[in-house]
Short mmCIF file of C-alpha atoms and ligand atoms in Angstrom, two decimals:
data_model
loop_
_atom_site.label_atom_id
_atom_site.label_comp_id
_atom_site.label_asym_id
_atom_site.label_seq_id
_atom_site.Cartn_x
_atom_site.Cartn_y
_atom_site.Cartn_z
CA UNK Q 1 143.34 105.98 125.95
CA UNK Q 2 140.66 104.73 123.65
CA UNK Q 3 137.80 106.73 125.03
CA UNK Q 4 135.24 108.16 122.67
CA UNK Q 5 136.23 111.66 123.78
CA UNK Q 6 139.86 111.20 122.85
CA UNK Q 7 138.88 109.46 119.62
CA UNK Q 8 136.66 112.40 118.64
CA UNK Q 9 139.38 114.88 119.52
CA UNK Q 10 141.84 113.05 117.32
CA UNK Q 11 139.51 112.54 114.35
CA UNK Q 12 137.25 115.58 114.56
CA UNK Q 13 138.46 117.26 111.37
CA UNK Q 14 138.15 114.09 109.35
CA UNK Q 15 134.65 113.47 110.77
CA UNK Q 16 133.64 116.93 109.60
CA UNK Q 17 135.30 116.63 106.21
CA UNK Q 18 133.72 113.28 105.45
CA UNK Q 19 130.28 114.67 106.23
CA UNK Q 20 130.98 117.72 104.10
CA UNK Q 21 131.87 115.46 101.15
CA UNK Q 22 128.60 113.58 101.58
CA UNK Q 23 126.64 116.83 101.73
CA UNK Q 24 128.06 117.92 98.39
CA UNK Q 25 126.06 115.27 96.56
CA UNK Q 26 122.55 116.56 95.81
CA UNK Q 27 120.57 113.43 96.66
CA UNK Q 28 117.14 114.93 96.05
CA UNK Q 29 114.76 111.97 95.91
CA UNK Q 30 111.75 114.01 94.80
CA UNK Q 31 113.35 115.24 91.57
CA UNK Q 32 114.27 112.63 88.95
CA UNK Q 33 116.84 115.01 87.47
CA UNK Q 34 119.07 114.06 90.44
CA UNK Q 35 118.80 110.31 89.96
CA UNK Q 36 122.53 109.84 89.37
CA UNK Q 37 123.37 111.83 92.49
CA UNK Q 38 120.98 109.85 94.65
CA UNK Q 39 122.58 106.61 93.41
CA UNK Q 40 126.05 108.05 93.92
CA UNK Q 41 125.16 108.85 97.52
CA UNK Q 42 124.10 105.24 98.10
CA UNK Q 43 127.53 104.11 96.84
CA UNK Q 44 129.26 106.57 99.15
CA UNK Q 45 127.28 105.28 102.14
CA UNK Q 46 128.22 101.71 101.24
CA UNK Q 47 131.92 102.57 101.26
CA UNK Q 48 131.60 104.46 104.54
CA UNK Q 49 129.90 101.50 106.22
CA UNK Q 50 132.63 99.17 105.00
CA UNK Q 51 135.29 101.50 106.34
CA UNK Q 52 133.42 101.74 109.65
CA UNK Q 53 133.81 98.02 110.13
CA UNK Q 54 130.65 96.40 108.79
CA UNK Q 55 131.41 92.86 107.61
CA UNK Q 56 129.04 92.79 104.70
CA UNK Q 57 127.50 95.75 103.01
CA UNK Q 58 125.11 95.53 100.08
CA UNK Q 59 123.19 97.91 97.93
CA UNK Q 60 119.73 96.41 97.87
CA UNK Q 61 117.79 97.28 94.72
CA UNK Q 62 114.16 98.31 94.98
CA UNK Q 63 111.67 99.66 92.44
CA UNK Q 64 112.94 103.08 93.50
CA UNK Q 65 116.18 104.14 95.11
CA UNK Q 66 118.27 101.43 96.76
CA UNK Q 67 118.60 100.63 100.44
CA UNK Q 68 122.12 100.38 101.77
CA UNK Q 69 122.32 97.47 104.18
CA UNK Q 70 125.32 96.56 106.28
CA UNK Q 71 125.88 94.46 109.36
CA UNK Q 72 128.38 93.21 111.87
CA UNK Q 73 127.31 90.17 113.80
CA UNK Q 74 129.76 89.41 116.57
CA UNK Q 75 127.78 86.87 118.57
CA UNK Q 76 124.31 85.49 117.89
CA UNK Q 77 123.58 85.43 121.61
CA UNK Q 78 124.12 89.15 122.01
CA UNK Q 79 121.43 91.74 121.28
CA UNK Q 80 121.16 93.35 117.85
CA UNK Q 81 120.67 97.05 117.24
CA UNK Q 82 119.18 98.05 113.88
CA UNK Q 83 120.14 101.55 112.83
CA UNK Q 84 117.87 103.30 110.34
CA UNK Q 85 118.55 106.58 108.57
CA UNK Q 86 118.04 108.20 105.19
CA UNK Q 87 120.51 109.52 102.65
CA UNK Q 88 117.99 111.41 100.52
CA UNK Q 89 117.26 115.08 101.09
CA UNK Q 90 114.48 117.57 100.43
CA UNK Q 91 114.65 119.83 97.38
CA UNK Q 92 116.51 123.02 98.35
CA UNK Q 93 113.98 125.46 96.86
CA UNK Q 94 113.61 128.41 97.08
CA UNK Q 95 117.27 128.74 96.10
CA UNK Q 96 117.44 132.53 96.31
CA UNK Q 97 116.83 132.42 100.05
CA UNK Q 98 120.02 130.47 100.76
CA UNK Q 99 122.97 132.52 101.99
CA UNK Q 100 125.36 129.97 100.49
CA UNK Q 101 124.62 127.29 97.87
CA UNK Q 102 122.79 124.28 99.39
CA UNK Q 103 125.27 121.71 98.10
CA UNK Q 104 128.43 123.66 98.86
CA UNK Q 105 128.65 123.14 102.62
CA UNK Q 106 130.13 125.92 104.73
CA UNK Q 107 130.78 126.20 108.45
CA UNK Q 108 129.47 129.31 110.15
CA UNK Q 109 128.91 130.34 113.74
CA UNK Q 110 125.40 131.28 114.89
CA UNK Q 111 123.89 132.43 118.15
CA UNK Q 112 122.76 128.91 119.02
CA UNK Q 113 125.85 127.29 117.52
CA UNK Q 114 128.82 129.28 118.84
CA UNK Q 115 131.11 126.38 117.92
CA UNK Q 116 129.92 126.53 114.34
CA UNK Q 117 127.35 124.72 112.24
CA UNK Q 118 127.53 123.10 108.81
CA UNK Q 119 125.16 124.81 106.39
CA UNK Q 120 123.90 122.54 103.59
CA UNK Q 121 120.75 120.74 102.52
CA UNK Q 122 120.64 117.48 104.48
CA UNK Q 123 123.14 118.67 107.11
CA UNK Q 124 120.68 117.82 109.89
CA UNK Q 125 117.96 115.91 107.99
CA UNK Q 126 119.35 113.35 107.79
CA UNK Q 127 122.88 112.96 106.42
CA UNK Q 128 124.54 114.58 109.44
CA UNK Q 129 122.50 112.62 111.97
CA UNK Q 130 122.80 109.37 110.04
CA UNK Q 131 126.55 109.79 109.67
CA UNK Q 132 126.96 110.14 113.46
CA UNK Q 133 126.02 106.46 113.61
CA UNK Q 134 128.59 105.52 110.99
CA UNK Q 135 131.32 107.33 112.95
CA UNK Q 136 130.15 105.87 116.26
CA UNK Q 137 130.41 102.44 114.61
CA UNK Q 138 133.90 103.25 113.37
CA UNK Q 139 134.93 104.13 116.93
CA UNK Q 140 133.46 100.95 118.41
CA UNK Q 141 134.95 98.57 115.84
CA UNK Q 142 138.38 100.18 115.61
CA UNK Q 143 138.84 100.24 119.37
CA UNK Q 144 137.31 96.83 120.00
CA UNK Q 145 134.41 98.24 121.95
CA UNK Q 146 131.43 97.05 119.95
CA UNK Q 147 129.36 95.31 122.64
CA UNK Q 148 126.64 93.76 120.47
CA UNK Q 149 125.50 93.09 116.90
CA UNK Q 150 124.68 95.92 114.55
CA UNK Q 151 122.63 96.20 111.39
CA UNK Q 152 122.44 99.35 109.28
CA UNK Q 153 119.57 100.12 106.94
CA UNK Q 154 119.94 103.47 105.20
CA UNK Q 155 117.30 104.34 102.63
CA UNK Q 156 116.99 106.91 99.87
CA UNK Q 157 113.27 107.58 99.76
CA UNK Q 158 112.31 108.84 103.21
CA UNK Q 159 111.43 112.30 101.96
CA UNK Q 160 109.07 110.81 99.38
CA UNK Q 161 107.20 108.36 101.58
CA UNK Q 162 109.42 105.24 101.97
CA UNK Q 163 107.05 103.07 99.94
CA UNK Q 164 109.79 100.77 98.62
CA UNK Q 165 111.34 100.45 102.06
CA UNK Q 166 107.97 99.24 103.33
CA UNK Q 167 108.10 96.40 100.78
CA UNK Q 168 111.72 95.65 101.63
CA UNK Q 169 110.91 95.41 105.34
CA UNK Q 170 107.95 93.09 104.72
CA UNK Q 171 110.09 90.81 102.54
CA UNK Q 172 113.18 90.71 104.77
CA UNK Q 173 111.88 90.09 108.26
CA UNK Q 174 114.58 87.53 109.11
CA UNK Q 175 117.46 89.60 107.78
CA UNK Q 176 116.28 92.66 109.70
CA UNK Q 177 115.55 90.83 112.95
CA UNK Q 178 116.67 92.99 115.87
CA UNK Q 179 116.11 93.80 119.51
CA UNK Q 180 115.79 97.53 119.13
CA UNK Q 181 115.76 100.08 116.32
CA UNK Q 182 117.83 103.22 116.72
CA UNK Q 183 117.19 106.38 114.71
CA UNK Q 184 118.64 109.88 114.77
CA UNK Q 185 116.29 111.86 112.55
CA UNK Q 186 114.49 114.08 115.06
CA UNK Q 187 115.48 116.89 117.40
CA UNK Q 188 116.18 117.78 120.99
CA UNK Q 189 114.88 120.67 123.08
CA UNK Q 190 118.06 122.76 123.37
CA UNK Q 191 121.84 122.40 123.49
CA UNK Q 192 121.74 122.09 127.27
CA UNK Q 193 118.35 120.35 127.43
CA UNK Q 194 118.70 116.84 126.02
CA UNK Q 195 115.50 115.04 125.12
CA UNK Q 196 114.44 111.74 123.65
CA UNK Q 197 111.60 111.71 121.14
CA UNK Q 198 108.83 109.45 122.40
CA UNK Q 199 106.22 110.15 119.76
CA UNK Q 200 105.83 111.04 116.11
CA UNK Q 201 102.72 112.24 114.37
CA UNK Q 202 101.10 110.32 111.54
CA UNK Q 203 100.42 111.90 108.19
CA UNK Q 204 97.82 112.00 105.46
CA UNK Q 205 98.86 113.97 102.41
CA UNK Q 206 96.30 114.75 99.71
CA UNK Q 207 96.02 116.92 96.65
CA UNK Q 208 92.72 118.48 95.65
CA UNK Q 209 91.61 119.71 92.28
CA UNK Q 210 88.57 121.94 91.82
CA UNK Q 211 87.23 122.25 88.28
CA UNK Q 212 84.74 124.88 87.16
CA UNK Q 213 84.13 125.82 83.51
CA UNK Q 214 85.76 123.73 80.79
CA UNK Q 215 88.26 126.46 79.92
CA UNK Q 216 89.81 129.64 81.32
CA UNK Q 217 87.35 132.51 80.84
CA UNK Q 218 87.43 136.29 80.47
CA UNK Q 219 86.74 137.50 83.99
CA UNK Q 220 84.66 140.42 82.70
CA UNK Q 221 82.47 138.53 80.30
CA UNK Q 222 81.83 135.62 82.64
CA UNK Q 223 82.75 137.00 86.07
CA UNK Q 224 79.88 136.82 88.55
CA UNK Q 225 77.94 134.32 86.50
CA UNK Q 226 79.95 131.13 86.93
CA UNK Q 227 81.75 129.54 89.86
CA UNK Q 228 85.36 130.64 90.10
CA UNK Q 229 87.30 127.51 91.16
CA UNK Q 230 89.92 129.54 93.01
CA UNK Q 231 87.32 131.48 95.01
CA UNK Q 232 85.49 128.24 95.75
CA UNK Q 233 88.65 126.37 96.76
CA UNK Q 234 89.64 129.18 99.13
CA UNK Q 235 86.18 129.07 100.71
CA UNK Q 236 86.22 125.29 101.02
CA UNK Q 237 89.65 125.32 102.62
CA UNK Q 238 88.65 128.09 105.02
CA UNK Q 239 85.67 126.03 106.14
CA UNK Q 240 87.90 123.15 107.24
CA UNK Q 241 88.61 124.97 110.54
CA UNK Q 242 86.00 126.52 112.84
CA UNK Q 243 86.37 129.65 114.97
CA UNK Q 244 88.28 127.65 117.61
CA UNK Q 245 90.59 126.22 114.99
CA UNK Q 246 89.08 122.80 115.36
CA UNK Q 247 89.03 120.76 112.18
CA UNK Q 248 85.46 120.43 110.89
CA UNK Q 249 85.71 117.12 109.05
CA UNK Q 250 83.05 114.85 110.62
CA UNK Q 251 84.66 112.02 112.57
CA UNK Q 252 88.15 113.53 112.38
CA UNK Q 253 88.66 113.55 116.16
CA UNK Q 254 86.92 110.24 116.90
CA UNK Q 255 90.06 108.29 117.74
CA UNK Q 256 92.20 111.13 119.02
CA UNK Q 257 93.62 110.24 122.39
CA UNK Q 258 93.03 112.94 125.00
CA UNK Q 259 95.96 113.14 127.36
CA UNK Q 260 95.27 113.08 131.08
CA UNK Q 261 95.85 116.20 133.13
CA UNK Q 262 98.85 114.50 134.71
CA UNK Q 263 100.41 113.86 131.31
CA UNK Q 264 99.73 117.42 130.23
CA UNK Q 265 101.26 118.79 133.41
CA UNK Q 266 104.30 116.60 132.85
CA UNK Q 267 104.59 117.88 129.27
CA UNK Q 268 104.34 121.48 130.41
CA UNK Q 269 107.49 121.03 132.50
CA UNK Q 270 109.67 120.92 129.38
CA UNK Q 271 111.46 124.26 129.09
CA UNK Q 272 109.79 126.50 126.56
CA UNK Q 273 109.91 130.23 126.12
CA UNK Q 274 107.01 131.64 124.14
CA UNK Q 275 108.65 135.03 123.72
CA UNK Q 276 111.80 133.62 122.12
CA UNK Q 277 109.68 131.27 120.03
CA UNK Q 278 107.76 134.24 118.60
CA UNK Q 279 110.91 136.29 118.23
CA UNK Q 280 112.70 133.55 116.30
CA UNK Q 281 109.83 133.43 113.79
CA UNK Q 282 109.17 137.16 113.81
CA UNK Q 283 105.50 136.74 114.68
CA UNK Q 284 103.43 138.83 117.03
CA UNK Q 285 101.29 135.98 118.25
CA UNK Q 286 101.04 132.23 118.03
CA UNK Q 287 97.92 130.76 116.47
CA UNK Q 288 96.12 127.47 116.91
CA UNK Q 289 93.50 125.30 118.49
CA UNK Q 290 91.71 126.83 121.47
CA UNK Q 291 92.42 125.12 124.78
CA UNK Q 292 95.91 123.85 123.97
CA UNK Q 293 99.39 125.23 124.50
CA UNK Q 294 101.87 125.75 121.68
CA UNK Q 295 103.77 122.59 122.58
CA UNK Q 296 100.54 120.61 122.68
CA UNK Q 297 99.34 122.06 119.39
CA UNK Q 298 102.48 120.91 117.63
CA UNK Q 299 102.77 117.45 119.10
CA UNK Q 300 99.73 115.78 120.67
CA UNK Q 301 97.04 117.45 118.53
CA UNK Q 302 96.19 116.68 114.91
CA UNK Q 303 96.37 119.43 112.30
CA UNK Q 304 95.34 120.29 108.76
CA UNK Q 305 97.52 122.60 106.67
CA UNK Q 306 97.64 123.74 103.08
CA UNK Q 307 101.20 123.20 101.84
CA UNK Q 308 100.73 124.74 98.43
CA UNK Q 309 97.94 126.33 96.43
CA UNK Q 310 97.84 127.35 92.81
CA UNK Q 311 95.72 128.14 89.80
CA UNK Q 312 94.99 130.97 87.41
CA UNK Q 313 97.45 133.62 86.41
CA UNK Q 314 100.49 134.16 88.63
CA UNK Q 315 102.91 135.67 86.12
CA UNK Q 316 104.03 139.28 85.87
CA UNK Q 317 101.42 142.00 85.57
CA UNK Q 318 97.69 141.43 85.53
CA UNK Q 319 95.63 139.10 83.40
CA UNK Q 320 91.87 139.17 83.72
CA UNK Q 321 90.90 135.55 83.86
CA UNK Q 322 88.70 133.03 85.62
CA UNK Q 323 90.70 129.84 85.72
CA UNK Q 324 89.12 126.54 84.86
CA UNK Q 325 90.93 124.77 87.69
CA UNK Q 326 92.39 125.38 91.13
CA UNK Q 327 94.60 123.08 93.18
CA UNK Q 328 95.95 122.64 96.68
CA UNK Q 329 98.22 120.22 98.48
CA UNK Q 330 97.01 119.53 102.00
CA UNK Q 331 98.68 117.65 104.83
CA UNK Q 332 97.03 116.39 107.96
CA UNK Q 333 99.30 115.54 110.88
CA UNK Q 334 97.72 112.80 112.92
CA UNK Q 335 98.16 111.55 116.45
CA UNK Q 336 98.47 107.94 117.59
CA UNK Q 337 95.29 105.84 117.06
CA UNK Q 338 94.07 107.97 114.16
CA UNK Q 339 94.32 105.72 111.12
CA UNK Q 340 95.73 107.61 108.16
CA UNK Q 341 93.75 105.71 105.53
CA UNK Q 342 90.51 106.26 107.42
CA UNK Q 343 91.28 109.98 107.85
CA UNK Q 344 92.10 110.26 104.15
CA UNK Q 345 88.71 108.74 103.34
CA UNK Q 346 86.92 111.09 105.79
CA UNK Q 347 88.65 114.05 104.16
CA UNK Q 348 87.71 112.92 100.67
CA UNK Q 349 84.04 112.35 101.52
CA UNK Q 350 83.78 115.67 103.35
CA UNK Q 351 85.56 117.66 100.66
CA UNK Q 352 83.29 116.23 97.99
CA UNK Q 353 80.24 116.96 100.14
CA UNK Q 354 81.04 120.62 100.70
CA UNK Q 355 81.66 121.38 97.01
CA UNK Q 356 78.91 123.67 95.73
CA UNK Q 357 77.09 123.01 92.47
CA UNK Q 358 79.00 124.47 89.57
CA UNK Q 359 82.32 122.82 90.38
CA UNK Q 360 83.58 119.27 90.60
CA UNK Q 361 86.31 118.16 92.95
CA UNK Q 362 88.86 115.44 92.73
CA UNK Q 363 90.88 114.31 95.76
CA UNK Q 364 94.08 112.41 95.18
CA UNK Q 365 96.02 110.63 97.95
CA UNK Q 366 99.78 111.12 97.96
CA UNK Q 367 101.11 109.19 100.89
CA UNK Q 368 100.63 108.76 104.57
CA UNK Q 369 101.58 106.87 107.64
CA UNK Q 370 100.58 106.13 111.19
CA UNK Q 371 101.78 107.99 114.25
CA UNK Q 372 103.97 106.41 116.88
CA UNK Q 373 104.44 106.45 120.63
CA UNK Q 374 107.00 104.62 122.68
CA UNK Q 375 106.91 103.96 126.44
CA UNK Q 376 109.70 105.25 128.64
CA UNK Q 377 110.03 102.11 130.74
CA UNK Q 378 111.58 99.98 127.98
CA UNK Q 379 115.21 98.84 128.10
CA UNK Q 380 115.85 100.85 124.94
CA UNK Q 381 114.60 104.08 126.45
CA UNK Q 382 116.47 103.47 129.69
CA UNK Q 383 119.70 102.79 127.79
CA UNK Q 384 119.31 105.99 125.80
CA UNK Q 385 118.49 107.94 128.93
CA UNK Q 386 121.65 106.69 130.67
CA UNK Q 387 123.75 107.50 127.61
CA UNK Q 388 122.54 111.13 127.58
CA UNK Q 389 122.99 111.33 131.33
CA UNK Q 390 126.66 110.50 130.81
CA UNK Q 391 127.36 112.89 127.95
CA UNK Q 392 125.14 115.85 128.90
CA UNK Q 393 125.24 115.40 132.66
CA UNK Q 394 121.43 115.61 132.72
CA UNK Q 395 118.55 113.19 132.45
CA UNK Q 396 116.94 113.70 129.04
CA UNK Q 397 113.30 114.77 128.88
CA UNK Q 398 110.86 112.54 126.99
CA UNK Q 399 109.19 114.61 124.31
CA UNK Q 400 106.63 113.95 121.58
CA UNK Q 401 107.51 115.48 118.27
CA UNK Q 402 105.21 116.96 115.68
CA UNK Q 403 107.10 115.54 112.71
CA UNK Q 404 106.55 112.21 111.02
CA UNK Q 405 108.69 109.22 110.13
CA UNK Q 406 105.91 106.93 108.88
CA UNK Q 407 108.15 103.90 108.53
CA UNK Q 408 108.60 103.70 112.32
CA UNK Q 409 105.08 102.37 112.94
CA UNK Q 410 105.59 99.89 110.12
CA UNK Q 411 108.80 98.69 111.80
CA UNK Q 412 106.79 97.99 114.91
CA UNK Q 413 104.11 96.13 112.97
CA UNK Q 414 106.43 94.05 110.79
CA UNK Q 415 109.56 93.64 112.88
CA UNK Q 416 107.83 93.73 116.28
CA UNK Q 417 110.41 96.01 117.77
CA UNK Q 418 110.37 99.42 119.32
CA UNK Q 419 112.27 102.38 117.95
CA UNK Q 420 114.38 104.70 120.08
CA UNK Q 421 114.56 108.18 118.58
CA UNK Q 422 117.80 109.83 119.63
CA UNK Q 423 117.60 113.13 117.80
CA UNK Q 424 120.37 115.70 118.04
CA UNK Q 425 119.00 118.50 115.83
CA UNK Q 426 117.40 121.73 117.00
CA UNK Q 427 114.04 122.99 115.70
CA UNK Q 428 115.88 126.09 114.56
CA UNK Q 429 118.23 124.06 112.31
CA UNK Q 430 115.89 124.86 109.41
CA UNK Q 431 115.31 121.35 108.09
CA UNK Q 432 113.32 121.47 104.82
CA UNK Q 433 113.94 125.24 104.74
CA UNK Q 434 116.63 127.42 103.18
CA UNK Q 435 119.88 127.54 105.18
CA UNK Q 436 119.49 124.14 106.83
CA UNK Q 437 122.35 123.54 109.24
CA UNK Q 438 123.62 121.15 111.89
CA UNK Q 439 125.73 122.20 114.83
CA UNK Q 440 129.23 120.78 115.14
CA UNK Q 441 128.53 120.45 118.87
CA UNK Q 442 125.43 118.39 118.06
CA UNK Q 443 127.21 116.23 115.50
CA UNK Q 444 130.05 115.38 117.87
CA UNK Q 445 127.73 114.97 120.87
CA UNK Q 446 125.76 112.44 118.85
CA UNK Q 447 128.91 110.48 118.00
CA UNK Q 448 129.83 110.56 121.68
CA UNK Q 449 126.42 109.48 122.98
CA UNK Q 450 125.63 106.65 120.54
CA UNK Q 451 128.31 104.14 121.69
CA UNK Q 452 127.03 104.54 125.26
CA UNK Q 453 123.57 103.54 124.06
CA UNK Q 454 125.04 100.30 122.72
CA UNK Q 455 126.87 99.69 125.96
CA UNK Q 456 123.87 100.27 128.23
CA UNK Q 457 121.46 98.47 125.94
CA UNK Q 458 123.67 95.38 125.95
CA UNK Q 459 124.09 95.54 129.73
CA UNK Q 460 120.38 96.03 130.40
CA UNK Q 461 119.48 93.18 128.03
CA UNK Q 462 121.34 90.60 130.14
N1 BES P 1 113.34 113.79 109.86
C1 BES P 1 112.08 114.21 109.42
C2 BES P 1 110.99 114.06 110.45
C3 BES P 1 111.17 114.76 111.76
C4 BES P 1 111.94 115.90 111.89
C5 BES P 1 110.53 114.26 112.85
C6 BES P 1 112.09 116.51 113.11
C7 BES P 1 110.66 114.87 114.08
C8 BES P 1 111.45 116.01 114.21
C9 BES P 1 111.73 113.44 108.15
O1 BES P 1 112.78 113.42 107.23
C10 BES P 1 110.59 114.14 107.46
O2 BES P 1 110.80 115.21 106.95
N2 BES P 1 109.40 113.53 107.43
C11 BES P 1 108.32 114.08 106.70
C12 BES P 1 107.34 113.00 106.32
C13 BES P 1 107.71 112.24 105.09
C14 BES P 1 106.64 111.21 104.78
C15 BES P 1 107.93 113.10 103.90
C16 BES P 1 107.59 115.11 107.51
O3 BES P 1 107.53 115.02 108.74
O4 BES P 1 107.06 116.02 106.89
MN1 MN P 2 114.56 112.95 108.15
MN1 MN P 3 112.80 115.40 106.18
#
């Protein structure tokens, strides 16, 4: 029988080994030292799409890393699903915190993954989740069960802002025309609690530089008499939140959508255990904006976080010095309706305004993107919901995520189609952290669920 279950059973080892091979290539888009590896990964994806049954696959050049594009058009009158994913990964640092090297994948069992998980950078974000789609495609084409047209668009710059993909999308509207976009690059609530991501936060990422005296000074000779940029920066950053952990930038909350009590009650129904949450992170208490629950704080509320801060002497021993400059990288997670460029401007104006005399500040924009929400009454959502119902035996819960995939709102703007976010990772899979992993259960469940999405989407489109 050519069911997806029997197909997975038969090909499971190969599915795992192919992913492991892909994970061995360090496709770190942020570090130019890995350029060859990033390009090599694009080639590997091209070959895998060809083998999975795409009719034409091309490596589309951009000013940065290429986009791998493949398609199989079986009938112009049938719907078209556009699959998006990314083959680049985050830098693995800090290396010493990995229990096994990040690009030498190993399978280990964990409490949440009793069937084993693949440990490697990119295992979950996003090579493992992207590759589920390639294997689902292989199943559908090789068993003659592809019910509609498919287009694949796999990029290599998601972790650095997707700026070249944005240009590609604007310039290739016809080629990318589709009825729904399908992405697996998010998570689900728990192994036995399937969920579909219905929202993503937007992002504004800035870097600030505070300059005091024109050179580093002796902290005894000058200390107390001139502004210390590091002290000042710390003070300025601290002032960006008030005692209720509200962000103090004027106008920051102007466009924030307040959810109705009904919506909040609905959200609160999602299973969540605060004690295990704290235990998993080894913290005594959670921390955040007054008046909101943990799940609200990390999904429907905007945030401001320092991601890195540096300046002065950080080497071994002590050096008495007042640094000339101090720096910080700051991200603001935004909710739908907040415009990232407007928020970036509000931040810049406010940060310049609060700088005391004696220092100058410079705010540089890195990248950003708008948030995203998708309704649950669309055909796409319904198709996904039915697919999960079949493979998990439960109706999936709609859930807004705190993470960002900025290109999704651009897809909506340029291609006029909605994205369905079928994520199969767990929050505890340590994406962007040391020891990233992806459960074998999750990987195979994804491969099993995806073809059903195609089936139901095609049926519901009639
Ligand atoms: N796949 C993640 C985003 C994500 C993860 C969303 C889990 C929801 C749940 C993506 O690769 C990512 O890391 N995005 C970045 C933004 C990007 C512009 C660098 C992020 O959210 O920090
Ligand atoms: Mn990702
Ligand atoms: Mn990521």
